[in-house]
Amino acid sequence: RQRVAGWYEEALAGMVKTPQVPEGYESVWAQYTLVTDRRADLMAGLKEEGVPTAVYYPKPLHLQKAFASLGHNPGDFPVSEGLAGKVFSIPMSPYVTEEVVEKVAAGIKRGLAR
Protein backbone atom coordinates (compact mmCIF):
# COMPACT_ATOMS: atom_id res chain seq x y z
CA ARG A 1 0.00 0.00 0.00
CA GLN A 2 2.90 2.37 0.71
CA ARG A 3 4.30 1.63 -2.74
CA VAL A 4 0.93 2.21 -4.41
CA ALA A 5 0.47 5.51 -2.54
CA GLY A 6 3.89 6.60 -3.77
CA TRP A 7 2.97 5.77 -7.34
CA TYR A 8 -0.26 7.74 -7.03
CA GLU A 9 1.53 10.72 -5.48
CA GLU A 10 3.96 10.83 -8.39
CA ALA A 11 1.42 10.16 -11.15
CA LEU A 12 -1.16 12.67 -9.91
CA ALA A 13 1.18 15.50 -8.89
CA GLY A 14 -0.14 18.85 -10.01
CA MET A 15 -3.49 17.45 -11.15
CA VAL A 16 -5.42 16.97 -7.90
CA LYS A 17 -4.87 17.33 -4.19
CA THR A 18 -3.58 14.00 -2.91
CA PRO A 19 -3.42 12.79 0.70
CA GLN A 20 -0.48 14.06 2.73
CA VAL A 21 1.01 12.18 5.65
CA PRO A 22 3.08 14.27 8.06
CA GLU A 23 6.76 13.41 8.28
CA GLY A 24 7.43 10.75 10.88
CA TYR A 25 4.00 9.15 10.45
CA GLU A 26 2.62 6.39 8.24
CA SER A 27 -0.80 5.63 6.82
CA VAL A 28 -2.28 2.19 6.35
CA TRP A 29 -3.97 3.57 3.22
CA ALA A 30 -7.36 1.99 3.79
CA GLN A 31 -8.51 4.52 1.18
CA TYR A 32 -6.78 6.88 -1.21
CA THR A 33 -8.97 9.96 -1.32
CA LEU A 34 -8.51 12.91 -3.65
CA VAL A 35 -9.78 16.48 -3.27
CA THR A 36 -10.96 18.49 -6.27
CA ASP A 37 -13.46 21.15 -7.21
CA ARG A 38 -14.22 19.06 -10.32
CA ARG A 39 -15.25 15.77 -8.75
CA ALA A 40 -18.00 14.94 -11.26
CA ASP A 41 -15.70 15.56 -14.25
CA LEU A 42 -12.87 13.50 -12.82
CA MET A 43 -15.10 10.62 -11.78
CA ALA A 44 -16.60 10.60 -15.29
CA GLY A 45 -13.14 10.54 -16.85
CA LEU A 46 -12.14 7.65 -14.62
CA LYS A 47 -15.32 5.76 -15.47
CA GLU A 48 -14.43 6.06 -19.18
CA GLU A 49 -11.07 4.45 -18.35
CA GLY A 50 -12.85 1.63 -16.51
CA VAL A 51 -11.58 2.80 -13.11
CA PRO A 52 -14.03 2.50 -10.21
CA THR A 53 -14.40 5.40 -7.79
CA ALA A 54 -16.34 5.93 -4.57
CA VAL A 55 -17.61 8.74 -2.42
CA TYR A 56 -17.50 7.15 1.02
CA TYR A 57 -18.72 10.14 3.00
CA PRO A 58 -21.17 12.18 0.90
CA LYS A 59 -22.65 13.83 4.00
CA PRO A 60 -20.70 15.07 7.02
CA LEU A 61 -21.43 13.23 10.26
CA HIS A 62 -23.07 16.22 11.93
CA LEU A 63 -25.73 16.31 9.19
CA GLN A 64 -26.55 12.60 9.26
CA LYS A 65 -29.82 11.46 10.78
CA ALA A 66 -28.02 9.32 13.36
CA PHE A 67 -26.54 12.47 14.89
CA ALA A 68 -29.60 14.74 14.58
CA SER A 69 -30.08 14.73 18.36
CA LEU A 70 -26.85 16.73 18.69
CA GLY A 71 -28.64 19.69 17.14
CA HIS A 72 -26.08 20.69 14.52
CA ASN A 73 -27.17 22.57 11.42
CA PRO A 74 -25.76 23.19 7.96
CA GLY A 75 -22.98 25.73 8.30
CA ASP A 76 -21.83 24.55 11.73
CA PHE A 77 -18.78 22.77 10.28
CA PRO A 78 -18.06 24.49 6.95
CA VAL A 79 -14.78 22.70 6.25
CA SER A 80 -16.40 19.26 6.60
CA GLU A 81 -19.36 20.35 4.53
CA GLY A 82 -17.14 21.76 1.80
CA LEU A 83 -14.95 18.69 1.60
CA ALA A 84 -17.97 16.37 1.46
CA GLY A 85 -18.68 17.78 -1.99
CA LYS A 86 -15.09 17.61 -3.22
CA VAL A 87 -13.65 14.25 -2.17
CA PHE A 88 -13.70 10.85 -3.84
CA SER A 89 -11.60 7.73 -3.57
CA ILE A 90 -9.72 5.74 -6.17
CA PRO A 91 -8.69 2.08 -6.04
CA MET A 92 -6.33 1.27 -3.17
CA SER A 93 -5.07 -2.15 -2.22
CA PRO A 94 -1.74 -3.95 -2.17
CA TYR A 95 -2.77 -5.45 -5.51
CA VAL A 96 -3.02 -2.15 -7.43
CA THR A 97 -0.44 -2.26 -10.22
CA GLU A 98 1.49 0.49 -11.96
CA GLU A 99 -0.80 -0.15 -14.94
CA VAL A 100 -3.84 0.70 -12.81
CA VAL A 101 -2.12 3.86 -11.54
CA GLU A 102 -1.46 4.85 -15.17
CA LYS A 103 -5.16 4.29 -15.99
CA VAL A 104 -6.12 6.45 -13.01
CA ALA A 105 -3.79 9.24 -14.18
CA ALA A 106 -5.22 8.98 -17.71
CA GLY A 107 -8.77 9.19 -16.35
CA ILE A 108 -7.91 12.24 -14.24
CA LYS A 109 -6.38 13.92 -17.31
CA ARG A 110 -9.49 13.02 -19.33
CA GLY A 111 -11.70 14.52 -16.64
CA LEU A 112 -9.65 17.71 -16.43
CA ALA A 113 -9.97 18.14 -20.21
CA ARG A 114 -13.80 18.23 -19.96
PDB file of C-alpha atoms in Angstrom:
ATOM      1  CA  ARG A   1       0.000   0.000   0.000  1.00  0.00           C
ATOM      2  CA  GLN A   2       2.895   2.365   0.713  1.00  0.00           C
ATOM      3  CA  ARG A   3       4.298   1.626  -2.739  1.00  0.00           C
ATOM      4  CA  VAL A   4       0.928   2.214  -4.413  1.00  0.00           C
ATOM      5  CA  ALA A   5       0.466   5.512  -2.537  1.00  0.00           C
ATOM      6  CA  GLY A   6       3.887   6.605  -3.766  1.00  0.00           C
ATOM      7  CA  TRP A   7       2.967   5.766  -7.342  1.00  0.00           C
ATOM      8  CA  TYR A   8      -0.255   7.743  -7.033  1.00  0.00           C
ATOM      9  CA  GLU A   9       1.535  10.719  -5.478  1.00  0.00           C
ATOM     10  CA  GLU A  10       3.961  10.834  -8.387  1.00  0.00           C
ATOM     11  CA  ALA A  11       1.420  10.158 -11.148  1.00  0.00           C
ATOM     12  CA  LEU A  12      -1.161  12.675  -9.908  1.00  0.00           C
ATOM     13  CA  ALA A  13       1.181  15.498  -8.890  1.00  0.00           C
ATOM     14  CA  GLY A  14      -0.142  18.852 -10.010  1.00  0.00           C
ATOM     15  CA  MET A  15      -3.492  17.454 -11.149  1.00  0.00           C
ATOM     16  CA  VAL A  16      -5.415  16.968  -7.901  1.00  0.00           C
ATOM     17  CA  LYS A  17      -4.869  17.331  -4.185  1.00  0.00           C
ATOM     18  CA  THR A  18      -3.579  14.000  -2.905  1.00  0.00           C
ATOM     19  CA  PRO A  19      -3.417  12.790   0.697  1.00  0.00           C
ATOM     20  CA  GLN A  20      -0.478  14.063   2.726  1.00  0.00           C
ATOM     21  CA  VAL A  21       1.006  12.180   5.651  1.00  0.00           C
ATOM     22  CA  PRO A  22       3.082  14.268   8.062  1.00  0.00           C
ATOM     23  CA  GLU A  23       6.760  13.412   8.282  1.00  0.00           C
ATOM     24  CA  GLY A  24       7.432  10.751  10.877  1.00  0.00           C
ATOM     25  CA  TYR A  25       4.004   9.151  10.453  1.00  0.00           C
ATOM     26  CA  GLU A  26       2.624   6.385   8.244  1.00  0.00           C
ATOM     27  CA  SER A  27      -0.799   5.633   6.822  1.00  0.00           C
ATOM     28  CA  VAL A  28      -2.284   2.190   6.349  1.00  0.00           C
ATOM     29  CA  TRP A  29      -3.967   3.568   3.216  1.00  0.00           C
ATOM     30  CA  ALA A  30      -7.358   1.991   3.786  1.00  0.00           C
ATOM     31  CA  GLN A  31      -8.510   4.516   1.183  1.00  0.00           C
ATOM     32  CA  TYR A  32      -6.777   6.884  -1.213  1.00  0.00           C
ATOM     33  CA  THR A  33      -8.968   9.955  -1.323  1.00  0.00           C
ATOM     34  CA  LEU A  34      -8.506  12.909  -3.647  1.00  0.00           C
ATOM     35  CA  VAL A  35      -9.782  16.475  -3.269  1.00  0.00           C
ATOM     36  CA  THR A  36     -10.956  18.493  -6.265  1.00  0.00           C
ATOM     37  CA  ASP A  37     -13.458  21.151  -7.214  1.00  0.00           C
ATOM     38  CA  ARG A  38     -14.219  19.059 -10.324  1.00  0.00           C
ATOM     39  CA  ARG A  39     -15.252  15.771  -8.748  1.00  0.00           C
ATOM     40  CA  ALA A  40     -17.999  14.936 -11.262  1.00  0.00           C
ATOM     41  CA  ASP A  41     -15.704  15.559 -14.253  1.00  0.00           C
ATOM     42  CA  LEU A  42     -12.870  13.504 -12.819  1.00  0.00           C
ATOM     43  CA  MET A  43     -15.099  10.623 -11.780  1.00  0.00           C
ATOM     44  CA  ALA A  44     -16.604  10.597 -15.289  1.00  0.00           C
ATOM     45  CA  GLY A  45     -13.136  10.544 -16.848  1.00  0.00           C
ATOM     46  CA  LEU A  46     -12.137   7.648 -14.618  1.00  0.00           C
ATOM     47  CA  LYS A  47     -15.324   5.764 -15.474  1.00  0.00           C
ATOM     48  CA  GLU A  48     -14.430   6.065 -19.177  1.00  0.00           C
ATOM     49  CA  GLU A  49     -11.067   4.454 -18.354  1.00  0.00           C
ATOM     50  CA  GLY A  50     -12.850   1.631 -16.514  1.00  0.00           C
ATOM     51  CA  VAL A  51     -11.579   2.795 -13.115  1.00  0.00           C
ATOM     52  CA  PRO A  52     -14.026   2.502 -10.211  1.00  0.00           C
ATOM     53  CA  THR A  53     -14.397   5.397  -7.786  1.00  0.00           C
ATOM     54  CA  ALA A  54     -16.343   5.926  -4.570  1.00  0.00           C
ATOM     55  CA  VAL A  55     -17.610   8.741  -2.417  1.00  0.00           C
ATOM     56  CA  TYR A  56     -17.504   7.146   1.017  1.00  0.00           C
ATOM     57  CA  TYR A  57     -18.719  10.140   3.002  1.00  0.00           C
ATOM     58  CA  PRO A  58     -21.172  12.180   0.901  1.00  0.00           C
ATOM     59  CA  LYS A  59     -22.655  13.830   3.997  1.00  0.00           C
ATOM     60  CA  PRO A  60     -20.701  15.070   7.022  1.00  0.00           C
ATOM     61  CA  LEU A  61     -21.435  13.232  10.258  1.00  0.00           C
ATOM     62  CA  HIS A  62     -23.069  16.218  11.933  1.00  0.00           C
ATOM     63  CA  LEU A  63     -25.732  16.311   9.191  1.00  0.00           C
ATOM     64  CA  GLN A  64     -26.553  12.603   9.256  1.00  0.00           C
ATOM     65  CA  LYS A  65     -29.818  11.459  10.782  1.00  0.00           C
ATOM     66  CA  ALA A  66     -28.024   9.318  13.357  1.00  0.00           C
ATOM     67  CA  PHE A  67     -26.538  12.472  14.894  1.00  0.00           C
ATOM     68  CA  ALA A  68     -29.598  14.736  14.580  1.00  0.00           C
ATOM     69  CA  SER A  69     -30.078  14.732  18.359  1.00  0.00           C
ATOM     70  CA  LEU A  70     -26.852  16.733  18.685  1.00  0.00           C
ATOM     71  CA  GLY A  71     -28.645  19.687  17.143  1.00  0.00           C
ATOM     72  CA  HIS A  72     -26.084  20.689  14.517  1.00  0.00           C
ATOM     73  CA  ASN A  73     -27.172  22.567  11.423  1.00  0.00           C
ATOM     74  CA  PRO A  74     -25.757  23.192   7.959  1.00  0.00           C
ATOM     75  CA  GLY A  75     -22.978  25.730   8.296  1.00  0.00           C
ATOM     76  CA  ASP A  76     -21.828  24.555  11.730  1.00  0.00           C
ATOM     77  CA  PHE A  77     -18.784  22.771  10.284  1.00  0.00           C
ATOM     78  CA  PRO A  78     -18.058  24.492   6.946  1.00  0.00           C
ATOM     79  CA  VAL A  79     -14.780  22.696   6.253  1.00  0.00           C
ATOM     80  CA  SER A  80     -16.396  19.261   6.601  1.00  0.00           C
ATOM     81  CA  GLU A  81     -19.355  20.352   4.529  1.00  0.00           C
ATOM     82  CA  GLY A  82     -17.136  21.764   1.801  1.00  0.00           C
ATOM     83  CA  LEU A  83     -14.948  18.690   1.604  1.00  0.00           C
ATOM     84  CA  ALA A  84     -17.969  16.372   1.461  1.00  0.00           C
ATOM     85  CA  GLY A  85     -18.681  17.780  -1.989  1.00  0.00           C
ATOM     86  CA  LYS A  86     -15.085  17.607  -3.217  1.00  0.00           C
ATOM     87  CA  VAL A  87     -13.645  14.253  -2.167  1.00  0.00           C
ATOM     88  CA  PHE A  88     -13.696  10.853  -3.839  1.00  0.00           C
ATOM     89  CA  SER A  89     -11.600   7.734  -3.570  1.00  0.00           C
ATOM     90  CA  ILE A  90      -9.722   5.736  -6.165  1.00  0.00           C
ATOM     91  CA  PRO A  91      -8.687   2.079  -6.035  1.00  0.00           C
ATOM     92  CA  MET A  92      -6.330   1.268  -3.175  1.00  0.00           C
ATOM     93  CA  SER A  93      -5.069  -2.155  -2.215  1.00  0.00           C
ATOM     94  CA  PRO A  94      -1.743  -3.945  -2.172  1.00  0.00           C
ATOM     95  CA  TYR A  95      -2.766  -5.445  -5.511  1.00  0.00           C
ATOM     96  CA  VAL A  96      -3.015  -2.150  -7.428  1.00  0.00           C
ATOM     97  CA  THR A  97      -0.439  -2.263 -10.216  1.00  0.00           C
ATOM     98  CA  GLU A  98       1.486   0.489 -11.961  1.00  0.00           C
ATOM     99  CA  GLU A  99      -0.798  -0.151 -14.945  1.00  0.00           C
ATOM    100  CA  VAL A 100      -3.842   0.702 -12.806  1.00  0.00           C
ATOM    101  CA  VAL A 101      -2.118   3.857 -11.544  1.00  0.00           C
ATOM    102  CA  GLU A 102      -1.462   4.848 -15.169  1.00  0.00           C
ATOM    103  CA  LYS A 103      -5.163   4.290 -15.988  1.00  0.00           C
ATOM    104  CA  VAL A 104      -6.123   6.453 -13.014  1.00  0.00           C
ATOM    105  CA  ALA A 105      -3.788   9.239 -14.176  1.00  0.00           C
ATOM    106  CA  ALA A 106      -5.218   8.978 -17.715  1.00  0.00           C
ATOM    107  CA  GLY A 107      -8.770   9.187 -16.354  1.00  0.00           C
ATOM    108  CA  ILE A 108      -7.907  12.236 -14.245  1.00  0.00           C
ATOM    109  CA  LYS A 109      -6.380  13.923 -17.314  1.00  0.00           C
ATOM    110  CA  ARG A 110      -9.486  13.024 -19.332  1.00  0.00           C
ATOM    111  CA  GLY A 111     -11.702  14.520 -16.643  1.00  0.00           C
ATOM    112  CA  LEU A 112      -9.645  17.706 -16.432  1.00  0.00           C
ATOM    113  CA  ALA A 113      -9.974  18.136 -20.205  1.00  0.00           C
ATOM    114  CA  ARG A 114     -13.796  18.235 -19.959  1.00  0.00           C
TER     115      ARG A 114
END
